[in-house]
């Protein structure tokens, strides 16, 4: 949580995690707050979700054995370079 610069983003991060853990969102495949989607162009099944759409902060997660694993928090200024970010931190992703 130290990487997030202010309390508003910290709260938004926790709200995003709550939505990603919500079984109803997975059942309906609707994630209105985080807009969860699978990252294309990488071999691994990596999913990307918004912490805050306007500021550009994102999180990368993977589902391993039915559990969500937080892999990275992406700064607002770097969210457009998704493939480069994943390749630069290759060891984090399974």
PDB file of C-alpha atoms in Angstrom:
ATOM      1  CA  UNK A   1       0.000   0.000   0.000  1.00  0.00           C
ATOM      2  CA  UNK A   2       3.021   2.319   0.357  1.00  0.00           C
ATOM      3  CA  UNK A   3       3.282   2.651  -3.423  1.00  0.00           C
ATOM      4  CA  UNK A   4      -0.106   4.361  -3.602  1.00  0.00           C
ATOM      5  CA  UNK A   5       0.422   8.104  -3.098  1.00  0.00           C
ATOM      6  CA  UNK A   6      -2.736   9.106  -1.236  1.00  0.00           C
ATOM      7  CA  UNK A   7      -5.570   7.792   0.910  1.00  0.00           C
ATOM      8  CA  UNK A   8      -8.117   8.111  -1.898  1.00  0.00           C
ATOM      9  CA  UNK A   9      -6.156   5.650  -4.055  1.00  0.00           C
ATOM     10  CA  UNK A  10      -5.619   3.329  -1.096  1.00  0.00           C
ATOM     11  CA  UNK A  11      -9.364   3.174  -0.527  1.00  0.00           C
ATOM     12  CA  UNK A  12      -9.984   2.661  -4.256  1.00  0.00           C
ATOM     13  CA  UNK A  13      -7.427  -0.182  -4.200  1.00  0.00           C
ATOM     14  CA  UNK A  14      -9.272  -1.913  -1.371  1.00  0.00           C
ATOM     15  CA  UNK A  15     -12.586  -1.445  -3.174  1.00  0.00           C
ATOM     16  CA  UNK A  16     -11.057  -2.972  -6.314  1.00  0.00           C
ATOM     17  CA  UNK A  17      -9.893  -6.007  -4.351  1.00  0.00           C
ATOM     18  CA  UNK A  18     -13.367  -6.415  -2.868  1.00  0.00           C
ATOM     19  CA  UNK A  19     -14.886  -6.457  -6.338  1.00  0.00           C
ATOM     20  CA  UNK A  20     -12.292  -8.952  -7.611  1.00  0.00           C
ATOM     21  CA  UNK A  21     -13.112 -11.255  -4.691  1.00  0.00           C
ATOM     22  CA  UNK A  22     -16.883 -10.955  -5.239  1.00  0.00           C
ATOM     23  CA  UNK A  23     -18.286 -14.264  -6.500  1.00  0.00           C
ATOM     24  CA  UNK A  24     -21.308 -12.528  -8.014  1.00  0.00           C
ATOM     25  CA  UNK A  25     -19.042 -10.441 -10.282  1.00  0.00           C
ATOM     26  CA  UNK A  26     -17.309 -13.622 -11.458  1.00  0.00           C
ATOM     27  CA  UNK A  27     -20.603 -15.433 -11.991  1.00  0.00           C
ATOM     28  CA  UNK A  28     -22.010 -12.609 -14.128  1.00  0.00           C
ATOM     29  CA  UNK A  29     -18.584 -11.672 -15.581  1.00  0.00           C
ATOM     30  CA  UNK A  30     -19.305  -8.025 -14.861  1.00  0.00           C
ATOM     31  CA  UNK A  31     -16.784  -5.854 -13.060  1.00  0.00           C
ATOM     32  CA  UNK A  32     -18.206  -2.311 -13.169  1.00  0.00           C
ATOM     33  CA  UNK A  33     -15.567  -0.669 -10.970  1.00  0.00           C
ATOM     34  CA  UNK A  34     -12.390  -2.456 -12.033  1.00  0.00           C
ATOM     35  CA  UNK A  35     -13.303  -3.375 -15.643  1.00  0.00           C
ATOM     36  CA  UNK A  36     -11.311  -6.605 -15.234  1.00  0.00           C
ATOM     37  CA  UNK A  37     -10.040  -8.087 -18.485  1.00  0.00           C
ATOM     38  CA  UNK A  38      -7.396 -10.513 -19.684  1.00  0.00           C
ATOM     39  CA  UNK A  39      -4.191  -8.998 -21.032  1.00  0.00           C
ATOM     40  CA  UNK A  40      -3.623 -10.040 -24.624  1.00  0.00           C
ATOM     41  CA  UNK A  41      -0.196 -10.567 -26.130  1.00  0.00           C
ATOM     42  CA  UNK A  42       1.376 -12.528 -23.270  1.00  0.00           C
ATOM     43  CA  UNK A  43       1.587 -16.277 -22.778  1.00  0.00           C
ATOM     44  CA  UNK A  44       0.439 -16.263 -19.143  1.00  0.00           C
ATOM     45  CA  UNK A  45      -3.153 -15.633 -18.073  1.00  0.00           C
ATOM     46  CA  UNK A  46      -2.712 -12.169 -16.587  1.00  0.00           C
ATOM     47  CA  UNK A  47      -5.665  -9.976 -15.794  1.00  0.00           C
ATOM     48  CA  UNK A  48      -5.699  -6.241 -15.502  1.00  0.00           C
ATOM     49  CA  UNK A  49      -8.058  -4.171 -13.384  1.00  0.00           C
ATOM     50  CA  UNK A  50      -8.517  -0.493 -12.643  1.00  0.00           C
ATOM     51  CA  UNK A  51      -7.806   0.946  -9.243  1.00  0.00           C
ATOM     52  CA  UNK A  52      -8.860   4.337 -10.539  1.00  0.00           C
ATOM     53  CA  UNK A  53      -9.797   4.831 -14.170  1.00  0.00           C
ATOM     54  CA  UNK A  54      -9.083   8.571 -14.279  1.00  0.00           C
ATOM     55  CA  UNK A  55      -5.630   8.527 -12.697  1.00  0.00           C
ATOM     56  CA  UNK A  56      -4.648   5.368 -14.602  1.00  0.00           C
ATOM     57  CA  UNK A  57      -3.553   3.255 -11.633  1.00  0.00           C
ATOM     58  CA  UNK A  58      -4.004  -0.447 -12.414  1.00  0.00           C
ATOM     59  CA  UNK A  59      -3.403  -3.793 -10.806  1.00  0.00           C
ATOM     60  CA  UNK A  60      -2.296  -7.023 -12.424  1.00  0.00           C
ATOM     61  CA  UNK A  61      -3.615 -10.264 -11.005  1.00  0.00           C
ATOM     62  CA  UNK A  62      -3.495 -13.933 -11.819  1.00  0.00           C
ATOM     63  CA  UNK A  63      -5.911 -16.645 -10.769  1.00  0.00           C
ATOM     64  CA  UNK A  64      -3.983 -19.659  -9.526  1.00  0.00           C
ATOM     65  CA  UNK A  65      -5.865 -22.699  -8.227  1.00  0.00           C
ATOM     66  CA  UNK A  66      -9.002 -20.603  -7.905  1.00  0.00           C
ATOM     67  CA  UNK A  67      -7.350 -17.928  -5.795  1.00  0.00           C
ATOM     68  CA  UNK A  68      -6.551 -14.392  -6.801  1.00  0.00           C
ATOM     69  CA  UNK A  69      -2.872 -13.424  -6.652  1.00  0.00           C
ATOM     70  CA  UNK A  70      -1.867  -9.774  -6.812  1.00  0.00           C
ATOM     71  CA  UNK A  71       1.150  -9.519  -9.110  1.00  0.00           C
ATOM     72  CA  UNK A  72       1.759  -5.815  -9.534  1.00  0.00           C
ATOM     73  CA  UNK A  73       0.452  -2.307  -8.999  1.00  0.00           C
ATOM     74  CA  UNK A  74       1.005  -0.122 -12.048  1.00  0.00           C
ATOM     75  CA  UNK A  75       1.466   3.621 -11.723  1.00  0.00           C
ATOM     76  CA  UNK A  76      -0.884   5.864 -13.620  1.00  0.00           C
ATOM     77  CA  UNK A  77       1.806   7.068 -15.986  1.00  0.00           C
ATOM     78  CA  UNK A  78       2.914   3.537 -16.970  1.00  0.00           C
ATOM     79  CA  UNK A  79      -0.446   1.861 -17.577  1.00  0.00           C
ATOM     80  CA  UNK A  80      -0.207   2.172 -21.373  1.00  0.00           C
ATOM     81  CA  UNK A  81       2.973   0.054 -21.508  1.00  0.00           C
ATOM     82  CA  UNK A  82       1.292  -3.115 -20.213  1.00  0.00           C
ATOM     83  CA  UNK A  83       3.341  -5.633 -22.220  1.00  0.00           C
ATOM     84  CA  UNK A  84       6.625  -3.877 -21.411  1.00  0.00           C
ATOM     85  CA  UNK A  85       5.764  -3.752 -17.713  1.00  0.00           C
ATOM     86  CA  UNK A  86       4.979  -7.472 -17.686  1.00  0.00           C
ATOM     87  CA  UNK A  87       8.154  -8.369 -19.598  1.00  0.00           C
ATOM     88  CA  UNK A  88      10.322  -6.212 -17.324  1.00  0.00           C
ATOM     89  CA  UNK A  89       9.009  -8.048 -14.255  1.00  0.00           C
ATOM     90  CA  UNK A  90       8.797 -11.491 -15.842  1.00  0.00           C
ATOM     91  CA  UNK A  91       9.723 -13.337 -12.631  1.00  0.00           C
ATOM     92  CA  UNK A  92       6.592 -12.056 -10.866  1.00  0.00           C
ATOM     93  CA  UNK A  93       4.227 -13.730 -13.275  1.00  0.00           C
ATOM     94  CA  UNK A  94       3.622 -17.476 -13.506  1.00  0.00           C
TER      95      UNK A  94
END
